[in-house]
Coordinates of C-alpha atoms in Angstrom, one line a residue:
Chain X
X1 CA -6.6 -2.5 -44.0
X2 CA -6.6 -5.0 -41.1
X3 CA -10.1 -6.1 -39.4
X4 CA -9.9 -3.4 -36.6
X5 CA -9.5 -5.1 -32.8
X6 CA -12.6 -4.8 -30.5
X7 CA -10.8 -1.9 -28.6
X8 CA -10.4 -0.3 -32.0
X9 CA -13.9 -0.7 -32.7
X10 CA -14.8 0.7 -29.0
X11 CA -12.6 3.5 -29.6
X12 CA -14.8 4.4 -32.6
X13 CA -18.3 4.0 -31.0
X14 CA -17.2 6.3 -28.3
X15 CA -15.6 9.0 -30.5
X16 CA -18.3 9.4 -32.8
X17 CA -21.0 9.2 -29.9
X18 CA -19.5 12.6 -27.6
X19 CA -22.6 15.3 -27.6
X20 CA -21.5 18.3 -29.2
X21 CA -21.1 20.4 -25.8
X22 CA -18.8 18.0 -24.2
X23 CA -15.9 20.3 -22.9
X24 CA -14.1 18.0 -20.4
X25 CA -13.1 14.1 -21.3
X26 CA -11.6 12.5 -18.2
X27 CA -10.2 9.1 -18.4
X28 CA -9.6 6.4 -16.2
X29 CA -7.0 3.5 -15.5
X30 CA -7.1 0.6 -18.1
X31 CA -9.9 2.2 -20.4
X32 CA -6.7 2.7 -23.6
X33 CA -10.2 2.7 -26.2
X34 CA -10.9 5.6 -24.1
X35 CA -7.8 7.2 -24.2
X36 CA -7.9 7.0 -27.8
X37 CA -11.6 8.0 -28.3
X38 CA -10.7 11.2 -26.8
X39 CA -8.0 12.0 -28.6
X40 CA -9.8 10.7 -31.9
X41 CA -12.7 13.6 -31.1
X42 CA -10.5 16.2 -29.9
X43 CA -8.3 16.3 -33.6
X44 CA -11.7 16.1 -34.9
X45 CA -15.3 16.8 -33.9
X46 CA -13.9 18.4 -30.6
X47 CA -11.3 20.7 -30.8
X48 CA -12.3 23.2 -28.1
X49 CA -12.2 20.0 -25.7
X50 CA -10.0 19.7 -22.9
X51 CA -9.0 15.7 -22.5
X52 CA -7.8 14.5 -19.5
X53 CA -5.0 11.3 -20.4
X54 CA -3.1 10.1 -17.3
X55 CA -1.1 12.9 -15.7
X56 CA -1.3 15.7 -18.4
X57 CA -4.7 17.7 -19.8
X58 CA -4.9 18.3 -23.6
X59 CA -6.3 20.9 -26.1
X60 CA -5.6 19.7 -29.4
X61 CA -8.0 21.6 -31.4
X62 CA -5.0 23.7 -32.7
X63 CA -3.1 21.0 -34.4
X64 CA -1.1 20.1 -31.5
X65 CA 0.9 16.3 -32.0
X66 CA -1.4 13.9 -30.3
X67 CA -0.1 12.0 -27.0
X68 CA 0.3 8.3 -28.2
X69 CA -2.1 5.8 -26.5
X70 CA 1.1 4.1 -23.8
X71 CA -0.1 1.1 -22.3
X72 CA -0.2 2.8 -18.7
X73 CA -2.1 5.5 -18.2
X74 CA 0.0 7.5 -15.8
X75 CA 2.9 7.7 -18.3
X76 CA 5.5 10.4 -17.8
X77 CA 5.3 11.0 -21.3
X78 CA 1.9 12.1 -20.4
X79 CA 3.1 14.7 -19.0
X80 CA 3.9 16.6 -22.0
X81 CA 0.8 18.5 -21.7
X82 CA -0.9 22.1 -21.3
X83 CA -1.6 21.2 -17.7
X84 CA -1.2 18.6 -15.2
X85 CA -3.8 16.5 -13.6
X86 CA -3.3 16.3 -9.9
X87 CA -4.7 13.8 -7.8
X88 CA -5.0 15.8 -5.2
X89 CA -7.3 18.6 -6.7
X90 CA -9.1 16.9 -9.2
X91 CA -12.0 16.1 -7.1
X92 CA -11.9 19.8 -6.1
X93 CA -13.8 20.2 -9.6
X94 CA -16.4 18.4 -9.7
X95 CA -18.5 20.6 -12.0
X96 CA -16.6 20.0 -14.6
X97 CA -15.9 16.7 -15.9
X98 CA -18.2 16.4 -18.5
X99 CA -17.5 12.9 -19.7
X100 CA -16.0 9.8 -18.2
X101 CA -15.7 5.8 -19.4
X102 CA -16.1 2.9 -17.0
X103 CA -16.0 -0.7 -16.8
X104 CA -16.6 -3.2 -14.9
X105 CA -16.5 -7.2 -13.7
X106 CA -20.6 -7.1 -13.8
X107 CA -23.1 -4.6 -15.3
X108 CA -26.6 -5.3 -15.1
X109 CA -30.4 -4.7 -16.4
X110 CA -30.6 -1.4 -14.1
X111 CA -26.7 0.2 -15.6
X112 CA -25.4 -0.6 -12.1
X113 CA -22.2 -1.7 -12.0
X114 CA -19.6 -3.8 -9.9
X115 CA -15.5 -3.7 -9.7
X116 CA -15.3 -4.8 -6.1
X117 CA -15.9 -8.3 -6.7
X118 CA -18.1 -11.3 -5.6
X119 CA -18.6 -11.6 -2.3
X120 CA -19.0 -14.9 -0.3
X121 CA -21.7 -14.3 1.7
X122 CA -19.9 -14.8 5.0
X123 CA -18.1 -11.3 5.0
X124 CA -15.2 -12.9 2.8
X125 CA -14.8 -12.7 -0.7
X126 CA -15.5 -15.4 -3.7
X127 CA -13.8 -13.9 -5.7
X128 CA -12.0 -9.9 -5.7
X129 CA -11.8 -7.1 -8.1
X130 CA -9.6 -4.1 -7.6
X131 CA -11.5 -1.8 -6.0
X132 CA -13.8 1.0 -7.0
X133 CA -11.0 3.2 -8.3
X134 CA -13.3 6.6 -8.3
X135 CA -16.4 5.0 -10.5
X136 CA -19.0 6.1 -7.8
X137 CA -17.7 9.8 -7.7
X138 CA -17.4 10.4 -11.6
X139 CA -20.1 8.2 -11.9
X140 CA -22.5 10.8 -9.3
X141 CA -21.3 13.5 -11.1
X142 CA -20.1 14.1 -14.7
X143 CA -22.7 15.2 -17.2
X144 CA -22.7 11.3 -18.7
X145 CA -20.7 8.4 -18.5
X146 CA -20.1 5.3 -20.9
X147 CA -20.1 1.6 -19.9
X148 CA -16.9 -0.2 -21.7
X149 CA -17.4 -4.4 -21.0
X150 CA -14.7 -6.0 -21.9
X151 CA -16.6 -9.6 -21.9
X152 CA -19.9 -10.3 -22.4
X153 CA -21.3 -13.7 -20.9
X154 CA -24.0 -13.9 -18.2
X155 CA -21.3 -13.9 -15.5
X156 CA -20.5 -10.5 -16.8
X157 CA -24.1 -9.5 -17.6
X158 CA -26.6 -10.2 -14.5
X159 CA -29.9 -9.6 -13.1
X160 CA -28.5 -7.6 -10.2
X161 CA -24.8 -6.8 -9.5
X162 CA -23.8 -8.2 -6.1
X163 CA -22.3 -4.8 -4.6
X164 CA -22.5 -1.1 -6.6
X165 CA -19.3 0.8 -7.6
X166 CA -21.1 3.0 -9.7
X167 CA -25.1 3.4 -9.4
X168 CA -26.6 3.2 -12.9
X169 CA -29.9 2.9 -12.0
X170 CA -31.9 5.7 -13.6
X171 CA -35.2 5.8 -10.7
X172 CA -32.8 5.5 -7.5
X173 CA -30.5 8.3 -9.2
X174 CA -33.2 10.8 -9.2
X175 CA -34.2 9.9 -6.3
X176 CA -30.8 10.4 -4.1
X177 CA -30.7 13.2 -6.5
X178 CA -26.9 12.7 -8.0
X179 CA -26.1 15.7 -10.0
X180 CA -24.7 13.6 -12.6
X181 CA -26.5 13.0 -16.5
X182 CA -25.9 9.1 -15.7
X183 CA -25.3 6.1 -18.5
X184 CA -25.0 7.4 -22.0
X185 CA -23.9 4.3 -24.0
X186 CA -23.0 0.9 -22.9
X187 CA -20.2 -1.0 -25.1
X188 CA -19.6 -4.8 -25.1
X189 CA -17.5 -7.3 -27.6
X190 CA -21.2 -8.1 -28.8
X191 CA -23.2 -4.8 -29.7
X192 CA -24.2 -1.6 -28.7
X193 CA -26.5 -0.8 -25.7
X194 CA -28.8 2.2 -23.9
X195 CA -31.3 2.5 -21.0
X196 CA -35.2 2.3 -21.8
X197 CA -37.6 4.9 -20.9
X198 CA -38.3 2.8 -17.7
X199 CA -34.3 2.4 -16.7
X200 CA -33.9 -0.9 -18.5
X201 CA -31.3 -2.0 -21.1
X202 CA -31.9 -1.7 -24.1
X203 CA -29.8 -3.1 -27.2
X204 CA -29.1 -0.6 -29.7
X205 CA -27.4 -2.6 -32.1
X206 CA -25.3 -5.8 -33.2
X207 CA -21.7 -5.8 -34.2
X208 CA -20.8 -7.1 -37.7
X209 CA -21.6 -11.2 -37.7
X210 CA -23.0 -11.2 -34.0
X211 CA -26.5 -12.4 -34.2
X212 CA -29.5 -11.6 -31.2
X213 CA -29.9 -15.1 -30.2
X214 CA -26.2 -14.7 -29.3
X215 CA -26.9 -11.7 -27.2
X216 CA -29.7 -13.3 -25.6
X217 CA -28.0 -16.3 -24.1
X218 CA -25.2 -14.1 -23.2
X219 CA -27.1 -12.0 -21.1
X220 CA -28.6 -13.0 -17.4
X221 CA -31.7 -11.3 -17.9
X222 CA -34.1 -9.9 -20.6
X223 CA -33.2 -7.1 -22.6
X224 CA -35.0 -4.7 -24.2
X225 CA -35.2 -5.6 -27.9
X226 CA -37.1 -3.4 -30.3
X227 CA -38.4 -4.2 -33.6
X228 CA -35.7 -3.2 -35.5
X229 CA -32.2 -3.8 -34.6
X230 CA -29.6 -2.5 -36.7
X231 CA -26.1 -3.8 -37.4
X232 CA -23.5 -1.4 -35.5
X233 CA -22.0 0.7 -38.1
X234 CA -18.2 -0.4 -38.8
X235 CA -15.5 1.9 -38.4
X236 CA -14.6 4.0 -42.1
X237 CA -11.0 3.4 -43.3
X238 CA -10.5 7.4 -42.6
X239 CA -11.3 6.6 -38.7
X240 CA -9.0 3.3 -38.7
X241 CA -6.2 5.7 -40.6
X242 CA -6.5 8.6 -37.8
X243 CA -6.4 6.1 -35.2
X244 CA -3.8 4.1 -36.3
X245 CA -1.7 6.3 -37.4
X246 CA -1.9 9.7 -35.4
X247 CA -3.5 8.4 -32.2
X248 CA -2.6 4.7 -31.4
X249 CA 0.8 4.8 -32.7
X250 CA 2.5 2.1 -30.4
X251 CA -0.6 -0.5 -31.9
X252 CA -1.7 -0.6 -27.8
X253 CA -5.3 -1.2 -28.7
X254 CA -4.8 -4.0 -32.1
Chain F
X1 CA 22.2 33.7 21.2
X2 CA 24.0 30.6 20.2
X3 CA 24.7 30.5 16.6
X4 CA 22.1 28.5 14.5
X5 CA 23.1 25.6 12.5
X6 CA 20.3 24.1 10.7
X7 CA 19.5 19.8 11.2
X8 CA 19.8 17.5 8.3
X9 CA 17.4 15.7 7.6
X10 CA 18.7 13.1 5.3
X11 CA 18.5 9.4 6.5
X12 CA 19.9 6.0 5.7
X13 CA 16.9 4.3 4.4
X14 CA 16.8 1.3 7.5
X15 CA 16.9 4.3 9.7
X16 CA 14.4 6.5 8.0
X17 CA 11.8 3.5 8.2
X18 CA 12.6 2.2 11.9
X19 CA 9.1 4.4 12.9
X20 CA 7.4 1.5 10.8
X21 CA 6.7 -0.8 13.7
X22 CA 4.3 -4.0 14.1
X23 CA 0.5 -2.5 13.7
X24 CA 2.0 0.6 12.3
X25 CA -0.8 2.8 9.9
X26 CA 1.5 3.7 6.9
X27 CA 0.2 5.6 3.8
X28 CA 2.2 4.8 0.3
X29 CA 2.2 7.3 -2.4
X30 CA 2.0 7.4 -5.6
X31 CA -0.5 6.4 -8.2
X32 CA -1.1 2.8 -10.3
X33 CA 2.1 2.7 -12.1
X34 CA 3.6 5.6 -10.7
X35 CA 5.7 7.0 -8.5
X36 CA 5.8 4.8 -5.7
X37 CA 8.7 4.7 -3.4
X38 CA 9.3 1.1 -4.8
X39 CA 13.1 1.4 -2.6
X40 CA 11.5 2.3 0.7
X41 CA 8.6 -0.3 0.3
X42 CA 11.1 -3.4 -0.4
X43 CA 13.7 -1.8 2.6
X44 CA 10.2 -2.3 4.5
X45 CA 9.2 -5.7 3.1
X46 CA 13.0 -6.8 3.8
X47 CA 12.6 -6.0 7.5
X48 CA 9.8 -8.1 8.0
X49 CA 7.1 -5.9 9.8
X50 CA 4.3 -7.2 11.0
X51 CA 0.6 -6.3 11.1
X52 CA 0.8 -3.3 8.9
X53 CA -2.5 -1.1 8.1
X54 CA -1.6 0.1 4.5
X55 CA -3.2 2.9 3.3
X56 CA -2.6 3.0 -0.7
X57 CA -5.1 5.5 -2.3
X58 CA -4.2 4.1 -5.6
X59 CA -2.1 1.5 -5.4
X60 CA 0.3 -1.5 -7.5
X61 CA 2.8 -4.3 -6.6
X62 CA 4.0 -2.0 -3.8
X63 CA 0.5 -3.7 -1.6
X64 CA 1.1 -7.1 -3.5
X65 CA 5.3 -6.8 -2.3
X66 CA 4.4 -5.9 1.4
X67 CA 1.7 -8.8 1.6
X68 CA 3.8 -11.3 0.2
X69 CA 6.2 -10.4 2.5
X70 CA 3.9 -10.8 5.2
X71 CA 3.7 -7.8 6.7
X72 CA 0.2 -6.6 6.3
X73 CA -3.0 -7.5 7.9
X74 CA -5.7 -4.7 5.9
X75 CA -5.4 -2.7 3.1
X76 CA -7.2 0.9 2.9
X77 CA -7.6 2.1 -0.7
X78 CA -9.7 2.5 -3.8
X79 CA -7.5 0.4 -6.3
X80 CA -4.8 -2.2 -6.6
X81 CA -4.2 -3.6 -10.0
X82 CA -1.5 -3.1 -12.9
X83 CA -3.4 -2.1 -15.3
X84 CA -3.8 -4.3 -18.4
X85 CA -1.3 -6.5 -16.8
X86 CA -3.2 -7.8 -13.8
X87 CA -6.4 -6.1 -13.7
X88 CA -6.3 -6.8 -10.4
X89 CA -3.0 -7.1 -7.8
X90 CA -2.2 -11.0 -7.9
X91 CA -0.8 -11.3 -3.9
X92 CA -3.7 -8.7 -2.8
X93 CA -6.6 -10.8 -4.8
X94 CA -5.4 -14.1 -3.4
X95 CA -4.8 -12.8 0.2
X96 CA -8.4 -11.5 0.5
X97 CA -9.9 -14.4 -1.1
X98 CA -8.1 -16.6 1.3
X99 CA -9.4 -14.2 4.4
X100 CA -5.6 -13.5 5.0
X101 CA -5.9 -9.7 4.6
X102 CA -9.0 -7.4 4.9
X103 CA -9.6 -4.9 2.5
X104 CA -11.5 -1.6 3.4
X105 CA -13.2 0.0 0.6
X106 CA -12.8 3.6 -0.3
X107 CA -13.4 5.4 -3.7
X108 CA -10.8 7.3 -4.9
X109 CA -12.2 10.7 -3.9
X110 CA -13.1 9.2 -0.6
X111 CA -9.2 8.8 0.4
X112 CA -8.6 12.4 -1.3
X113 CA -11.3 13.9 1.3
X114 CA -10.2 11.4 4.4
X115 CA -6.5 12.2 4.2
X116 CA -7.1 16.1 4.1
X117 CA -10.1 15.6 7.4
X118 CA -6.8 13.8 9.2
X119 CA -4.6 17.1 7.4
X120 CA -7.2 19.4 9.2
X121 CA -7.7 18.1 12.1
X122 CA -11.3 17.4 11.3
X123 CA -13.0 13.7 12.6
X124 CA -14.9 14.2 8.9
X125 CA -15.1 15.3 5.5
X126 CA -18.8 15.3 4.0
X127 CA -18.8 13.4 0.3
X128 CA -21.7 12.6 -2.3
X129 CA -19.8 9.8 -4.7
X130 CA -21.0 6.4 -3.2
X131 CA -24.5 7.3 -2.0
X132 CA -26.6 4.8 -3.5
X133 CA -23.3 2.3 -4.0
X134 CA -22.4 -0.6 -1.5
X135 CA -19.8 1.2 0.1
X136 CA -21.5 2.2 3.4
X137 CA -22.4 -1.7 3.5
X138 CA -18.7 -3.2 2.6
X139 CA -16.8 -0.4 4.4
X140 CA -19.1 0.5 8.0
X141 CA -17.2 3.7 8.8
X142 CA -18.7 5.6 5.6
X143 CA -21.5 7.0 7.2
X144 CA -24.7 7.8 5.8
X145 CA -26.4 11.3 7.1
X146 CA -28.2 14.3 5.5
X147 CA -26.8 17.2 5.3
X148 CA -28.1 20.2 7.0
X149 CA -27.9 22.6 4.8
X150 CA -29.7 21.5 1.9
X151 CA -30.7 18.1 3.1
X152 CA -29.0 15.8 0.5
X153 CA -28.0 12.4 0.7
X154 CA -23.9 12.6 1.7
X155 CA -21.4 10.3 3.2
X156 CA -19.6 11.0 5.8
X157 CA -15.3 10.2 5.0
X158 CA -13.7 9.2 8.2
X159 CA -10.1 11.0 9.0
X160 CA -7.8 8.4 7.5
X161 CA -5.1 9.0 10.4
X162 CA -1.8 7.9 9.4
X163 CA 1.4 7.3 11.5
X164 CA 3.9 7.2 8.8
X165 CA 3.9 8.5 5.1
X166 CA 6.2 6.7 2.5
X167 CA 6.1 9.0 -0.7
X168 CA 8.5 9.9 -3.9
X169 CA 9.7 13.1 -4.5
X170 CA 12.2 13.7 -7.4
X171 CA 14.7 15.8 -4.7
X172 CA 15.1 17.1 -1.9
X173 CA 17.4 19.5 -0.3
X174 CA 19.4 18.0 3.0
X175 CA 16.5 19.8 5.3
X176 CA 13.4 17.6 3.6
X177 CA 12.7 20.4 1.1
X178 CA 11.2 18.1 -1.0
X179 CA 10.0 18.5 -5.0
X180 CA 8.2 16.3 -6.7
X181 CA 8.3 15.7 -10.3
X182 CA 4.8 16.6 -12.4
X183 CA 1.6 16.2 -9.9
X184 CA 2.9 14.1 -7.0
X185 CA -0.6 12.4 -7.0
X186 CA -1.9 12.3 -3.6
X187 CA 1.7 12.6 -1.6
X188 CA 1.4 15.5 -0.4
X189 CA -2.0 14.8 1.3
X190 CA -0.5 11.3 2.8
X191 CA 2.4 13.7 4.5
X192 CA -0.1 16.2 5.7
X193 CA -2.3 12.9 7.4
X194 CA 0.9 11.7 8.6
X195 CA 2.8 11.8 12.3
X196 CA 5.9 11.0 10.6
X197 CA 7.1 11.4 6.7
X198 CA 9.5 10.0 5.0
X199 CA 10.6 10.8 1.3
X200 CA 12.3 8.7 -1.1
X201 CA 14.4 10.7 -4.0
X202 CA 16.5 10.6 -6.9
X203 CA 18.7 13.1 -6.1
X204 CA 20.1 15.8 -3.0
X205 CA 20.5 19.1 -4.2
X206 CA 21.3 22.1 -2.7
X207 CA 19.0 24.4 -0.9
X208 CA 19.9 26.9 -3.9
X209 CA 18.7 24.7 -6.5
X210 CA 15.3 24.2 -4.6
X211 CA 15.3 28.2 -4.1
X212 CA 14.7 28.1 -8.0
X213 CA 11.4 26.9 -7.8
X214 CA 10.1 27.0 -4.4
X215 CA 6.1 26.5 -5.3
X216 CA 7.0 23.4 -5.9
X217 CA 8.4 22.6 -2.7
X218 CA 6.3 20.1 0.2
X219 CA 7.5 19.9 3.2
X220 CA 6.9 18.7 6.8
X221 CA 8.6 19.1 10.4
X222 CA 10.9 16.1 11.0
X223 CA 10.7 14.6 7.8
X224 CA 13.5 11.8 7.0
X225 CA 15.0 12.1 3.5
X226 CA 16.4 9.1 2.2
X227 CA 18.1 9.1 -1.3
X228 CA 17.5 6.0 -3.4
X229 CA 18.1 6.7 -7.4
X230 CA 15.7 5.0 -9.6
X231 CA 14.1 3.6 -6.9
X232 CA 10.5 3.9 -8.0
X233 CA 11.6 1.1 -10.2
X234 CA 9.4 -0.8 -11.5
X235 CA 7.1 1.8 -11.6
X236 CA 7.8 5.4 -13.3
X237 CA 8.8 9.2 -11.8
X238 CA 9.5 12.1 -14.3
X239 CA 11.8 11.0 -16.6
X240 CA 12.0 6.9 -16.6
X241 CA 8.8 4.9 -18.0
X242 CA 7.3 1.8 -15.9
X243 CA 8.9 -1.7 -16.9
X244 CA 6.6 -3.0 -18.4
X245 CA 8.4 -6.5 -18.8
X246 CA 9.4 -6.4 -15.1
X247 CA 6.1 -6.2 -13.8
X248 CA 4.9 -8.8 -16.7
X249 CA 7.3 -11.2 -15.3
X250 CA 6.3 -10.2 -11.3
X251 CA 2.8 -11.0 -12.5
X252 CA 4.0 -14.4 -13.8
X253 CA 5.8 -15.3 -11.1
X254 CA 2.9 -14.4 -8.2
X255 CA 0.0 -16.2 -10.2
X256 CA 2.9 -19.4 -10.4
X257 CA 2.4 -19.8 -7.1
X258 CA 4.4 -20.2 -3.8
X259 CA 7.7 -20.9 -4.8
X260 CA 8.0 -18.4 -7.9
X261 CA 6.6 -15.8 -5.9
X262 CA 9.1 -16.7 -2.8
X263 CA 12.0 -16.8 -5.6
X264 CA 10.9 -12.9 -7.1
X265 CA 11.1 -12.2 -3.7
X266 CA 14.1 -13.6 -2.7
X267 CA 16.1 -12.2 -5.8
X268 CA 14.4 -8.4 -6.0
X269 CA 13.5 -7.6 -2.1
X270 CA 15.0 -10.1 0.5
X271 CA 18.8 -10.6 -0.9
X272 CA 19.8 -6.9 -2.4
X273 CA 20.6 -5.2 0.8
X274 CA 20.2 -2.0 -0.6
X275 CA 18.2 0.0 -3.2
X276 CA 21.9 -0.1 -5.0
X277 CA 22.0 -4.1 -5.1
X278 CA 18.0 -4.3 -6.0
X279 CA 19.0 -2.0 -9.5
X280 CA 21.5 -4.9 -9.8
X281 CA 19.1 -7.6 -10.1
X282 CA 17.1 -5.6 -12.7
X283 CA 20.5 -4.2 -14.8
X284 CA 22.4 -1.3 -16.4
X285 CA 20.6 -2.0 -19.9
X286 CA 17.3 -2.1 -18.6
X287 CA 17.0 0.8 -16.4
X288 CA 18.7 2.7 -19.4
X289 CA 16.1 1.6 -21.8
X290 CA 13.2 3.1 -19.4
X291 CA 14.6 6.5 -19.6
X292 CA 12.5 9.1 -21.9

């Protein structure tokens, strides 16, 4: 079988990391490893889940034919579905998204996290990211939330974000008291990361042929690095078949 | 009495869009890649307004189109990008970079709970997502305040008040019944902030045909109904898929500077007079190839 893609490998890591009582997977624009991770764990682990994909909401625990992973989220095709995801009403629900993916143009040591760009200083912009799409909301409020980084340099992983779309920061969370369960897992092309005891990052562990000096330089500030660091568990050729064959059948994420 | 006789609404589309003025505040429906009323937008674009406060909650090329064009001087919204395909809108990065446009920040739930304050007549809606974020700081009109109730942290979401609402619906009947196809993403909260709205569809059907299935109906007084088949081209609606190649090739021709992006507009939105002439440009075989 084909060396799997990094957003094969993402898709993966998040799939096999959903907690047991997860009930609701929501999913954002441009996150397809996310798309496919909940699809991966509702066929499998999850099949009482409700996944949210684009316009229509999924329960697939009963064999139902997986949506395919379309390169836009809000596909029609999406809209073959048990429900509909409006817009409109979604944030009328806010108790119940239980898990949601986001990412970003800077993460850094605290989890916070940055999509509206760099700014110049002089109330202009150096350079401009899309907007916030709704990472501070589901970021306040669903019971956890994964970090997908689709680079990992020390552009992309600083000291301190210059503005917050999505407040990671364990101490400052408590004390605006969000509702919200806050980072579970963070995800870059490197290796696998979590938040210290104290709110830090923390590696977890280092994809296949990445090594920890690598990390290091990559990174704008110190990480947490304990003793032992494993190397991230591959994906099995059983995953790499169900996602290739019943989940990302149009090849969006290879 | 007199007898009645009910008023059409349906419009020609330069007609329907003559209440977009220099310095108008016009909201834009749909959502990322779809459902935006793509014919409207380049009828608007074509016209060369001036000065235009766009409100696009989630928005694409429609914000990139209407600043290329020159027509807009700030942008409202939580998002404008193409997904994998420009992760962020080409025109709309470059224009704020170069200080030509502003940008004012909301989250995504922020324009949901401003459009429904300006719906209900309210100057606010409270909102939690974005305490503890920069938003307060990049955008000054999010307010910070306690509540009084339970004395939490909240923001406070401005009325987004809107003077005209361009949205998508599927059809409509010749009195703005309007139906949209699937969720109709925040539409029908841009026609509820809205003075005026007008709504792009595929089709006019009869008022017995939208008696089939009347909870799916929007509607609002004085509404202008203009009829533009596949005009959320390039972007989806019910039953056609985005094109994906067209909007890979609009990427390419905006990041290829000046005179690529002047020739995509000249060939897609300044020359086709009308939504007809626009499907021209794109083709028989491609639009048929979208279709699910």
């Amino acid at each position: 079988m084909e060396k799997p893609s990094i957003n094969e490998l993402f898709a993966v890591l998040l799939a096999r990391d959903f907690h047991a009582e997860d009930r609701t997977i929501m999913v954002g624009a441009n996150m397809p490893m996310a798309r496919a991770a909940a699809v991966m764990a509702n066929v499998t682990t999850h099949p009482d889940a409700r996944i949210s994909i684009g316009l229509g909401v999924q329960g697939l625990g009963d064999g139902g034919d997986p949506p395919a992973v379309h390169p836009f989220l809000f596909d029609p095709r999406t809209m073959a579905a048990e429900a509909l995801m409006f817009q409109g009403r979604v944030f009328d629900d806010m108790h119940s998204p239980d898990v949601f993916f986001v990412g970003g143009l800077q993460v850094d040591q605290r989890g916070n996290l940055n999509l509206f760009g760099i700014p110049d200083g002089e109330g202009g912009w150096k350079m401009r990211g899309p907007g916030s799409i709704a990472l501070a909301t589901m970021s306040a409020y669903c019971a956890g939330y994964y970090i997908v980084m689709p680079s990992h340099s020390t552009r992309t992983f600083v000291e301190r974000v210059a503005l917050i779309s999505a407040l990671g920061d364990a101490t400052e969370r408590a004390r605006l008291k969000l509702p919200g369960g806050g980072i579970r897992m963070l995800l870059s092309p490197l290796g696998v990361f979590d938040f210290n005891d104290a709110g830090d990052m923390r590696l977890r562990s280092l994809h296949q042929g990445v090594t920890l000096e690598e990390v290091q330089e990559a990174t704008g500030f110190e990480l947490d690095v304990p003793d032992q660091v494993p190397v991230t568990p591959g994906p099995t050729d059983e995953e790499m078949q169900l996602l290739r064959e019943r989940v990302d059948v149009y090849g969006t994420l290879a | 009495m007199p007898l009645g006789g009910r008023s059409s609404s349906l419009s020609e589309i330069d007609d329907a869009i003559a209440c977009v003025v220099d310095g108008t505040t016009v909201g834009i429906g749909g959502a990322v890649t779809a459902g935006h009323p793509m014919a409207l937008v380049r009828a608007l674009a074509r016209r060369g307004v001036r000065d235009l406060t766009v409100v696009a909650p989630t928005g694409g090329i429609e914000v990139d189109l209407l600043i290329a064009a020159g027509c807009v001087s700030r942008i409202v919204g939580s998002y404008v990008g193409i997904e994998a395909i420009a992760g962020v809108g080409p025109v709309y990065r470059s224009a704020i970079e170069s200080g030509r446009v502003e940008v004012v920040d909301l989250d995504e739930a922020h324009c949901v709970a401003g459009l429904r304050a300006a719906g209900q007549g309210l100057p606010f809606l409270p909102w939690r997502g974005g305490v503890g974020t920069a938003f307060p700081q990049l955008n000054p009109t999010l307010i910070e305040f306690d509540d009084p109730v339970r004395g939490e942290p909240l923001l406070a979401i401005p009325a987004i008040e809107l003077d005209v609402a361009l949205i998508y619906a599927e059809v409509s009947d010749c009195y703005g019944n309007a139906q949209p196809v699937g969720t109709g993403h925040m539409d029908a909260l841009l026609g509820s902030a809205a003075k005026q709205v007008v709504i792009q569809v595929d089709r006019v059907v009869s008022t017995e045909e939208i008696r089939r299935n009347p909870e799916k109906t929007i509607y609002w007084p004085g509404s202008k109904v203009v009829k533009a088949p596949f005009g959320t081209h390039p972007y989806s609606n019910g039953w056609m898929t985005s094109d994906e190649q067209h909007l890979v090739d609009f990427v390419a021709a905006a990041k290829g500077g000046d005179e690529t992006l002047s020739e995509y507009l000249r060939v897609h939105v300044l020359e086709p007079e009308d939504n007809d002439a626009y499907l021209e440009t794109v083709g028989i075989r491609r639009i048929s190839s979208l279709l699910i």
